[in-house]
Short mmCIF file of C-alpha atoms in Angstrom, two decimals:
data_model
loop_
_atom_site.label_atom_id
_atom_site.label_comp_id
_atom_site.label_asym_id
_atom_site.label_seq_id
_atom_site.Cartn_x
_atom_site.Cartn_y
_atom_site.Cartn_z
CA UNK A 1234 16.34 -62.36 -71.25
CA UNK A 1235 18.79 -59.76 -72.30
CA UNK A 1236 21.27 -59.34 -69.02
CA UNK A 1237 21.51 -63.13 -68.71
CA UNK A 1238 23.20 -65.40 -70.68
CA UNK A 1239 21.93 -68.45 -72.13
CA UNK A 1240 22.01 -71.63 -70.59
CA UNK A 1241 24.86 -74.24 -71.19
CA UNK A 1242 24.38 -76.07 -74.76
CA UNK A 1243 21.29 -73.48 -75.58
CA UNK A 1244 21.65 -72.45 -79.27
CA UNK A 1245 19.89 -69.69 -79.49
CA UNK A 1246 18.16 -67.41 -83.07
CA UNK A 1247 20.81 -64.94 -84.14
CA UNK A 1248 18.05 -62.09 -83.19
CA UNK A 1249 18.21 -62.78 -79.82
CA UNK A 1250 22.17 -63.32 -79.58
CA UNK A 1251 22.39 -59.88 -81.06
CA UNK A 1252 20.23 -58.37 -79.02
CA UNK A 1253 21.91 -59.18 -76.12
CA UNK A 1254 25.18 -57.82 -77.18
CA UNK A 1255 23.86 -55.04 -78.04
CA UNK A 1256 22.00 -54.71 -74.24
CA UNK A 1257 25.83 -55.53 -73.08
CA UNK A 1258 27.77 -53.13 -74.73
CA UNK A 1259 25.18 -50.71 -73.89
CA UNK A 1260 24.58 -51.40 -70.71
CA UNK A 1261 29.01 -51.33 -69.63
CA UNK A 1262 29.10 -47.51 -69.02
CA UNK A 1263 32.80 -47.96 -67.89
CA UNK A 1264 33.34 -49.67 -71.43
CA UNK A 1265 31.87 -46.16 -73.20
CA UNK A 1266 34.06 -44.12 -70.87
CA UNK A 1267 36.77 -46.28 -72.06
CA UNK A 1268 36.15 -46.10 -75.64
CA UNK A 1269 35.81 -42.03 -75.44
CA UNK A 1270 35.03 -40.02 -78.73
CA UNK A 1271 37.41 -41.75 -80.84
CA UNK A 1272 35.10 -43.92 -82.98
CA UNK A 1273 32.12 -41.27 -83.26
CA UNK A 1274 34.97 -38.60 -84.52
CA UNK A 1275 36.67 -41.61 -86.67
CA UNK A 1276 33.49 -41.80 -88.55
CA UNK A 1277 32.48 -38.22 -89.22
CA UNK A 1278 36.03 -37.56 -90.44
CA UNK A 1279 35.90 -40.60 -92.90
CA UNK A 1280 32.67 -40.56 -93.52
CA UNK A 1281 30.56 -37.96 -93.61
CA UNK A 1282 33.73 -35.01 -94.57
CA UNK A 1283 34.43 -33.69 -91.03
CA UNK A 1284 33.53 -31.25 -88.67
CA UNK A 1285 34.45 -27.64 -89.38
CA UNK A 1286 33.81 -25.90 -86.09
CA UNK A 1287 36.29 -28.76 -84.66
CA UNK A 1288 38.78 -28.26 -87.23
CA UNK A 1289 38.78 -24.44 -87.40
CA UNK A 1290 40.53 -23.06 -89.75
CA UNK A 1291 41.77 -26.30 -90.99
CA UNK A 1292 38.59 -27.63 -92.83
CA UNK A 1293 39.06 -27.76 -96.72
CA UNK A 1294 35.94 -26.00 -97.89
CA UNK A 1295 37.05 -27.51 -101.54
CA UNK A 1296 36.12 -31.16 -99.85
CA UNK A 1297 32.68 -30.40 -99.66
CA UNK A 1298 30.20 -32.97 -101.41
CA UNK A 1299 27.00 -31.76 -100.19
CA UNK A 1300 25.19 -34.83 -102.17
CA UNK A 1301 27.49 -37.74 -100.68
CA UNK A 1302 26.87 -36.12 -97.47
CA UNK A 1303 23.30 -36.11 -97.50
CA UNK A 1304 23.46 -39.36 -98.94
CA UNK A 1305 25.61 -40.68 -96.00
CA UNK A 1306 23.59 -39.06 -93.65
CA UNK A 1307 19.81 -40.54 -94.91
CA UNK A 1308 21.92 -44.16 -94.79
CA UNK A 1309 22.02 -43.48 -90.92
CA UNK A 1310 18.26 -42.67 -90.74
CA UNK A 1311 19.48 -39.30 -90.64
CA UNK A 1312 16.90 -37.18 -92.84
CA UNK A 1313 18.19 -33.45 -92.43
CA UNK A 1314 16.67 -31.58 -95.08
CA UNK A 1315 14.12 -33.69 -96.58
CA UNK A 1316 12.64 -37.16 -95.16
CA UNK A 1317 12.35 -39.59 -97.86
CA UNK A 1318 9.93 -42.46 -96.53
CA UNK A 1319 8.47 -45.86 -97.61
CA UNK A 1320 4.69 -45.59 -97.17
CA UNK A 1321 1.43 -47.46 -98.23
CA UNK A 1322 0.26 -45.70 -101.33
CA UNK A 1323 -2.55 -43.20 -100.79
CA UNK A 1324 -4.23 -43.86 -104.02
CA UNK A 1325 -3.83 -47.82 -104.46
CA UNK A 1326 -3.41 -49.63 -100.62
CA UNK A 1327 -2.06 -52.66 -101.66
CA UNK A 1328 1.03 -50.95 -103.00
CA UNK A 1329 4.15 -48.77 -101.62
CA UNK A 1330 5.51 -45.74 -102.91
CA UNK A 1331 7.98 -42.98 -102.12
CA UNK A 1332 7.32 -39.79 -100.03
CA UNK A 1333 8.91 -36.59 -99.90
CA UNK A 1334 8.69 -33.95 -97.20
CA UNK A 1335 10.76 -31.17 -96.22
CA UNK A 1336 11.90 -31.70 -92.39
CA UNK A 1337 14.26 -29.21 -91.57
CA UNK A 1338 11.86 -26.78 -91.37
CA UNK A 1339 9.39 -28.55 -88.97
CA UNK A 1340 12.39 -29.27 -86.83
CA UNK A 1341 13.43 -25.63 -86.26
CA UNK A 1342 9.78 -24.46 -85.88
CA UNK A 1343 9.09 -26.77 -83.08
CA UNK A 1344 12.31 -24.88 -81.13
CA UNK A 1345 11.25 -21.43 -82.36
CA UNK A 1346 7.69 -22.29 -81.32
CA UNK A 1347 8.78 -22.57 -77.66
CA UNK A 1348 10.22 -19.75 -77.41
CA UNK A 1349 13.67 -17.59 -77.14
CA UNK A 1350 15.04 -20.39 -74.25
CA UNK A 1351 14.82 -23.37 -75.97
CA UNK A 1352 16.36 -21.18 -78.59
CA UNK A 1353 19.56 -20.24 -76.46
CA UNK A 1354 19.48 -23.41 -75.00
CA UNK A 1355 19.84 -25.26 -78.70
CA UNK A 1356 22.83 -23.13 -79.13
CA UNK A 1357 24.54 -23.67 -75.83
CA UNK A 1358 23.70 -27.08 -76.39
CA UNK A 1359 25.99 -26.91 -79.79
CA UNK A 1360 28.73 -24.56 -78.40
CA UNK A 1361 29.03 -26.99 -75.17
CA UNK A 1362 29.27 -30.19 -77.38
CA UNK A 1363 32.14 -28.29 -79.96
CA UNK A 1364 34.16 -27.04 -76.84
CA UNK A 1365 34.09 -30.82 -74.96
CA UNK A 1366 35.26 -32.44 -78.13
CA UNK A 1367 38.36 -30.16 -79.45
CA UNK A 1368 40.88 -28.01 -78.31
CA UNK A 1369 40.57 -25.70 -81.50
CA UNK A 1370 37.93 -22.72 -80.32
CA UNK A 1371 39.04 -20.26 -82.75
CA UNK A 1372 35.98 -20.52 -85.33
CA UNK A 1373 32.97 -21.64 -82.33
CA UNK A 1374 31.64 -18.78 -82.15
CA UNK A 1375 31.70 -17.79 -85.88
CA UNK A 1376 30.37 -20.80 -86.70
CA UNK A 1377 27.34 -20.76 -84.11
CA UNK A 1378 26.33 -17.35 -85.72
CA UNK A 1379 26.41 -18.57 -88.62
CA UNK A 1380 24.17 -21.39 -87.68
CA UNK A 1381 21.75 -18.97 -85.80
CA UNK A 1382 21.10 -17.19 -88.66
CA UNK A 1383 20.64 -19.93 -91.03
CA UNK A 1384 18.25 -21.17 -88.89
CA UNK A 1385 16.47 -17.99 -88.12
CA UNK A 1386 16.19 -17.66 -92.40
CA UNK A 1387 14.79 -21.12 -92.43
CA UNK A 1388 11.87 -20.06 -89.53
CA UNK A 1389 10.76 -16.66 -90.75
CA UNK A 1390 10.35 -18.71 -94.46
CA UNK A 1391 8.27 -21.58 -92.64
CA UNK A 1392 6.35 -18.58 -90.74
CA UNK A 1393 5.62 -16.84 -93.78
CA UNK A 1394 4.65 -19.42 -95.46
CA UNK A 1395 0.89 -19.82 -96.11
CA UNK A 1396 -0.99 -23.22 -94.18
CA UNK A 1397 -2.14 -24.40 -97.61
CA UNK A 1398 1.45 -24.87 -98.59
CA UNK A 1399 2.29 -27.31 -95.81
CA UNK A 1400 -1.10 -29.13 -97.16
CA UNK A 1401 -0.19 -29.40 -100.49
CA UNK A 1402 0.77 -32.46 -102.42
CA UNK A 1403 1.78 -33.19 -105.90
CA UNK A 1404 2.22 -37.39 -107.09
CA UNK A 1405 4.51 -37.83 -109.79
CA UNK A 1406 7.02 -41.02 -110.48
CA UNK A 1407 10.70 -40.97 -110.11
CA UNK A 1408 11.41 -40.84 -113.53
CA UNK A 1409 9.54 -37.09 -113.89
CA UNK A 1410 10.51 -35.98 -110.39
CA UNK A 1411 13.00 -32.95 -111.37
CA UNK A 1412 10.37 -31.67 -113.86
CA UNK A 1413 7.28 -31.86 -112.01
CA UNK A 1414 9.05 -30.51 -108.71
CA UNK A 1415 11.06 -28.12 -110.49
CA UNK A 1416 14.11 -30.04 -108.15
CA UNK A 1417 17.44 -30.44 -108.93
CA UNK A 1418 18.01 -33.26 -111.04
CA UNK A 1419 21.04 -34.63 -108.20
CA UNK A 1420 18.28 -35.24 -105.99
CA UNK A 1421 16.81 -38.06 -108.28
CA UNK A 1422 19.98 -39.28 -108.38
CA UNK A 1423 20.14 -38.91 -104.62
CA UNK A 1424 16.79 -40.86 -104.42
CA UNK A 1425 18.05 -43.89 -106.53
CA UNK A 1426 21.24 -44.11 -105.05
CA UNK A 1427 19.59 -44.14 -101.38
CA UNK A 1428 17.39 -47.36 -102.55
CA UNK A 1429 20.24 -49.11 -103.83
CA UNK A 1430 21.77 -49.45 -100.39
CA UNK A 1431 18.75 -51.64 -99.70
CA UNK A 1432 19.14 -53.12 -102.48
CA UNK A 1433 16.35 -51.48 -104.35
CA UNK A 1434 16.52 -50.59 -107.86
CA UNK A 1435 14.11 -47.39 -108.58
CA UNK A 1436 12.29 -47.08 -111.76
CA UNK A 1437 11.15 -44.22 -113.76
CA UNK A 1438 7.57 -45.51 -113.19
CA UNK A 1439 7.86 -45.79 -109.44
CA UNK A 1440 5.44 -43.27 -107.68
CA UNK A 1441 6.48 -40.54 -105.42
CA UNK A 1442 4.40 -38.37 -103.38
CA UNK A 1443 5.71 -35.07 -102.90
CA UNK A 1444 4.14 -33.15 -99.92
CA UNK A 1445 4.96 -29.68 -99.41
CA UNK A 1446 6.50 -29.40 -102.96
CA UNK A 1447 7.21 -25.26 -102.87
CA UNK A 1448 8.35 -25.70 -99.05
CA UNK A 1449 10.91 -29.13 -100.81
CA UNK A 1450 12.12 -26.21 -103.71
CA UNK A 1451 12.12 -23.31 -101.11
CA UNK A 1452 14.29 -24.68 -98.42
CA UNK A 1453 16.44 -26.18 -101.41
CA UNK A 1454 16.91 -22.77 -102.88
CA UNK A 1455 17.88 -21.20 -99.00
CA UNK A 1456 20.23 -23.76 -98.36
CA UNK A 1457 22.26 -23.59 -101.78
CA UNK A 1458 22.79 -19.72 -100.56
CA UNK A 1459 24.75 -20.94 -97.78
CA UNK A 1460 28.40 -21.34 -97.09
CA UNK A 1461 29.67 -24.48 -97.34
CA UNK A 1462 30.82 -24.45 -93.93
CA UNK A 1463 27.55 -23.55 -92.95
CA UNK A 1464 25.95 -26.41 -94.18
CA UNK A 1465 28.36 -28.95 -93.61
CA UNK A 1466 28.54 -27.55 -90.01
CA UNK A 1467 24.56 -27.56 -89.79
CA UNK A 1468 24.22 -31.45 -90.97
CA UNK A 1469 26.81 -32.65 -88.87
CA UNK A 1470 25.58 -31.04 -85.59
CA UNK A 1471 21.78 -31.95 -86.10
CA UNK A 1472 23.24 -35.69 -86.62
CA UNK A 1473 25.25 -35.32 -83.46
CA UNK A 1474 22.05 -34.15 -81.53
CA UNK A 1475 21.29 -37.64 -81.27
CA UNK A 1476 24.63 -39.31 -81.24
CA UNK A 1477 25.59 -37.65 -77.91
CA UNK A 1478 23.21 -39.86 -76.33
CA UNK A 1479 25.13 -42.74 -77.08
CA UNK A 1480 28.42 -41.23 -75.81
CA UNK A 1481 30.68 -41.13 -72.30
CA UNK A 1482 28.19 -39.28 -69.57
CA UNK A 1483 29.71 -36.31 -69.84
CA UNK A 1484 28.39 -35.44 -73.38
CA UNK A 1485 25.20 -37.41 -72.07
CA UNK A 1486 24.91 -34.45 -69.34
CA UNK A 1487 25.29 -31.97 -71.92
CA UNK A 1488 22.34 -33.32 -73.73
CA UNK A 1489 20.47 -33.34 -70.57
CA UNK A 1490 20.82 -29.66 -70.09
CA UNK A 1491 19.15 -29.16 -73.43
CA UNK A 1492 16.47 -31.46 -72.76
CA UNK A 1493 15.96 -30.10 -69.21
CA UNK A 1494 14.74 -26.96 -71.24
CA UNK A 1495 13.23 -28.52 -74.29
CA UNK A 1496 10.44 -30.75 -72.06
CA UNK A 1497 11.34 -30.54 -68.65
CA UNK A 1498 13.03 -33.67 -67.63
CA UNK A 1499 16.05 -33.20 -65.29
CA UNK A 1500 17.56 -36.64 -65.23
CA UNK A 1501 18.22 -39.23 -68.22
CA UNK A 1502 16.35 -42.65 -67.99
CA UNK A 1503 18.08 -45.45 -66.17
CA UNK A 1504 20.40 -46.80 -68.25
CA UNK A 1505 18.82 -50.40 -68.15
CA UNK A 1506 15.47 -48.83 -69.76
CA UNK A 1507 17.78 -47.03 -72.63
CA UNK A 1508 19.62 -49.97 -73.48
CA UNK A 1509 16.49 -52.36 -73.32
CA UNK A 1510 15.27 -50.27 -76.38
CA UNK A 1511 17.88 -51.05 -78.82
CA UNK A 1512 18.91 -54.99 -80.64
CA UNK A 1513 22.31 -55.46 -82.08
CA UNK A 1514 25.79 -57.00 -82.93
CA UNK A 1515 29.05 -56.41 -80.89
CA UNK A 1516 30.86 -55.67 -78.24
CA UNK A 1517 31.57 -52.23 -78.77
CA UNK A 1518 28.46 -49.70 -78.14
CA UNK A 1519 29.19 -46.91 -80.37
CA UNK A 1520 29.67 -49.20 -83.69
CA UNK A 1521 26.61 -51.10 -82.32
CA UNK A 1522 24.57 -48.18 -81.89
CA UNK A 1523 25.31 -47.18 -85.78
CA UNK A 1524 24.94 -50.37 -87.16
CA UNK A 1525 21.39 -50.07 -85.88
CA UNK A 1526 20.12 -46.58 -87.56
CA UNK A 1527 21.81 -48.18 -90.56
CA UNK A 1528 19.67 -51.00 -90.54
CA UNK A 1529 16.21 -49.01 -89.80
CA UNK A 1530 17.07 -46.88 -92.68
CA UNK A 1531 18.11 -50.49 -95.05
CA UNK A 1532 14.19 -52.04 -93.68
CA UNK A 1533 12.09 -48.72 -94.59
CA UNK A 1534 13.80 -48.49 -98.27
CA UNK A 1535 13.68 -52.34 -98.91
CA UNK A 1536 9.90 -52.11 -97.24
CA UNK A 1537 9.30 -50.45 -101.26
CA UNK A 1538 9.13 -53.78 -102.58
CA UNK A 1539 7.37 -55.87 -100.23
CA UNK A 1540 3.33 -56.25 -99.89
CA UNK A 1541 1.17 -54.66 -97.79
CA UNK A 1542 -0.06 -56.23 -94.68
CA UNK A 1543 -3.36 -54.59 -94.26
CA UNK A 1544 -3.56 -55.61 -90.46
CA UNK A 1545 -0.72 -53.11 -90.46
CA UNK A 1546 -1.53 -49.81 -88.92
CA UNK A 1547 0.98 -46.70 -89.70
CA UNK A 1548 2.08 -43.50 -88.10
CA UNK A 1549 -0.06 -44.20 -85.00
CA UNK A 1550 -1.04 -47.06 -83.24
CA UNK A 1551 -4.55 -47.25 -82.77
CA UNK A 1552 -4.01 -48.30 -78.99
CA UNK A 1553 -2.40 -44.92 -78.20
CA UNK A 1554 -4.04 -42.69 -76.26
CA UNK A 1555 -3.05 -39.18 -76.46
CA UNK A 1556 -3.71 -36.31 -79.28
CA UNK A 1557 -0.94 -35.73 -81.61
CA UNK A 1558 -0.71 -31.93 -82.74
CA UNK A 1559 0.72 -31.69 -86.27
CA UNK A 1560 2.62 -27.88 -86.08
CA UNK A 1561 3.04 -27.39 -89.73
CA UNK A 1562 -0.84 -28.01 -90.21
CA UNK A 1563 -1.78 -26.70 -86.62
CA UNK A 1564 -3.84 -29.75 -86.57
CA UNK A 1565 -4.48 -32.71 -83.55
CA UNK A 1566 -5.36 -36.26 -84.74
CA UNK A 1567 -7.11 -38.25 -82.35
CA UNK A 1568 -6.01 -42.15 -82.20
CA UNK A 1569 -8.59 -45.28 -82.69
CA UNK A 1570 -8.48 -45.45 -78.80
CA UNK A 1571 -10.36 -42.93 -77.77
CA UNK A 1572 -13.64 -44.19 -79.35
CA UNK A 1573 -12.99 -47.21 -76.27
CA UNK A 1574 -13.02 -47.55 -72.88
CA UNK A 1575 -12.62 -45.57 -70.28
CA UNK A 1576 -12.39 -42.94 -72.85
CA UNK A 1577 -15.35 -43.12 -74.48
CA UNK A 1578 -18.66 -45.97 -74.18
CA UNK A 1579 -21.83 -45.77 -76.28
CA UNK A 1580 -23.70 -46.53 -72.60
CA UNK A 1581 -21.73 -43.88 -70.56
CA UNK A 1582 -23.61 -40.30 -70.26
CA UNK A 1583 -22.70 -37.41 -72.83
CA UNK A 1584 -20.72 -35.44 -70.15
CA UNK A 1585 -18.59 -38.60 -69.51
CA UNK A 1586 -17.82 -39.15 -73.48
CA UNK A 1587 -17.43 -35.35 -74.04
CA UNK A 1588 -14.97 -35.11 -71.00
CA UNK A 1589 -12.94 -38.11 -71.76
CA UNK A 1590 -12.44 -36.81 -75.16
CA UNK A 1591 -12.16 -32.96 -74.44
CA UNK A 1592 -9.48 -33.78 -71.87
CA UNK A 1593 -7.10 -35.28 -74.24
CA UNK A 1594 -7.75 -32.88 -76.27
CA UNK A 1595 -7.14 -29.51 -73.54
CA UNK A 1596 -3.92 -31.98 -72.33
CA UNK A 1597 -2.56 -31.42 -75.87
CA UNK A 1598 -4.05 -27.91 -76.23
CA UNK A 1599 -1.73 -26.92 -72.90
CA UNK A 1600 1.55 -28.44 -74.23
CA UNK A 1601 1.54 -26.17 -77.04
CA UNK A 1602 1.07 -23.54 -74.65
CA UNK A 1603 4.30 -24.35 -73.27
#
């Protein structure tokens, strides 16, 4: 459907047209080689305030809007600090609210939990990308330092850190938010701003759910201690993390090597596989592949004020097989699925249900051995 076109006279939905475009520009790898950098540096210079380790010694610290950046960032799906997400209402199902969570801190535990080479390889992975896309070096290896220890500040916290804390939630509504969090008033501000790009208007009644709420104040409080630099230089990178994937091959190969040491694979997918994954717009694949964050981040804030489908199921689908191990909580949740077949039968012997159900669970048991 998507790598052929349409036949003569066929007028097809608009979904499908720009879905195909989308599978087009993505899958025209001599198209992205032509296009280069040049749009992806084009937009973090206009829009998100630049990138100091490419600019060196050039960056004006005095441009630094740490709120309009963050803002930016969450339009692109791009939750760096905290995740702000649409979700059924714990106390009343037929309604949505707001959550809060902190996720920088779950991000950089999952490296630090795997130990001291996905560590170096995190950090080659940022000084490779800087050095491929300028010809300033003079502040790389400043800046990565700077970076190492911000995130090795942000780990022993999260370490530190009681369970209980990670398990913790406080409700409160958007209009009581900086009182009841004991947050900076800015990130109420933040919050209604972000809903207003799709096209949500917050009120001071409107629930949020706060989880974590000390871990949401303490990571706050660590990263107003930082530089400027440092944190502009920290957001852009972690939104580049993913963007490189959508760049010429050889930033794609520099990704790889990362990944290679994250979770083993040695090769990316084949390119008809990545492209088959994404629906959009025109012929140009960067632009295309922004346009389509932008819109996952516009349906999960207008999602706020639409009903509940209760034949919806969230976070996991209950056809998945596999164990999901929550780090923060050092829990595993166990999908509907395994209570079916072959997993599990109310006929089958004990040792067959037990064994179905222990080996998902030892599967998930080695990983975080590893």
């Amino acid at each position: 459907l998507l790598s052929s076109s349409p036949p003569n006279g066929t007028i097809e939905p608009k979904a499908i047209t720009n879905a195909r475009r989308l599978y087009t520009s993505c899958i025209n790898e001599s198209a992205i080689e032509a296009e280069g950098v040049d749009v992806i540096l084009s937009f973090i210079n206009t829009e998100l305030g630049g990138w100091p380790v490419l600019q060196g010694s050039t960056w004006n610290e005095s441009t630094f809007d740490f709120a309009h950046l963050m803002l930016k960032l969450s339009q692109y799906n791009n939750f760096i600090i905290h995740t702000v997400n649409t979700v059924i209402d714990e106390k009343n199902s037929s309604v949505r609210s707001i959550q809060i969570s902190s996720n920088l801190g779950f991000q950089i535990l999952i490296y630090y939990a795997k130990g001291i080479e996905v560590i170096k390889a995190n950090w080659q992975f940022f000084n490779d990308l800087a050095l491929a896309l300028t010809n300033d070096t003079s502040k790389i290896n400043d800046d990565t330092l700077a970076l190492i220890e911000f995130e090795r500040e942000i780990a022993e916290y999260c370490v530190k850190e009681h369970k209980i804390s990670f398990n913790n939630t406080i409700r409160t509504t958007v209009g009581n938010l900086s009182r009841t969090v004991n947050i900076s008033s800015d990130f109420t501000t933040y919050l209604r701003r972000l809903y207003l790009f799709g096209n949500v208007s917050l009120i001071d009644t409107d629930i949020i759910t706060v989880v974590a709420p000390k871990v949401v104040r303490d990571i706050s409080s660590i990263i107003d201690r930082q530089s400027p630099r440092t944190v502009q230089n920290y957001m852009i990178w972690r939104f580049m993390v993913n963007r490189a994937w959508n760049m010429p091959k050889r930033f794609r190969d520099i990704a790889q090597q990362f990944n290679y040491v994250l979770q083993g694979t040695s090769t990316e997918r084949p390119r008809t596989v990545i492209c088959a994954s994404y629906y959009n717009f025109n012929s140009s694949f960067m632009p295309n592949a922004l346009s389509l964050i932008q819109l996952h981040s516009k349906k999960n804030l207008r999602a706020l004020r639409e009903p509940v489908d209760r034949k919806e199921w969230i976070d996991i689908p209950p056809t998945q097989i596999n164990a999901i191990h929550k780090l923060t909580l050092n829990e595993i949740t166990f999908p509907a699925a395994i209570l079916q077949t072959p997993m599990f039968d109310k006929d089958a012997p004990k040792y067959l249900n037990y064994g179905g159900k222990n080996g998902c669970s030892s599967k998930k048991e080695t990983e975080k051995l590893y």
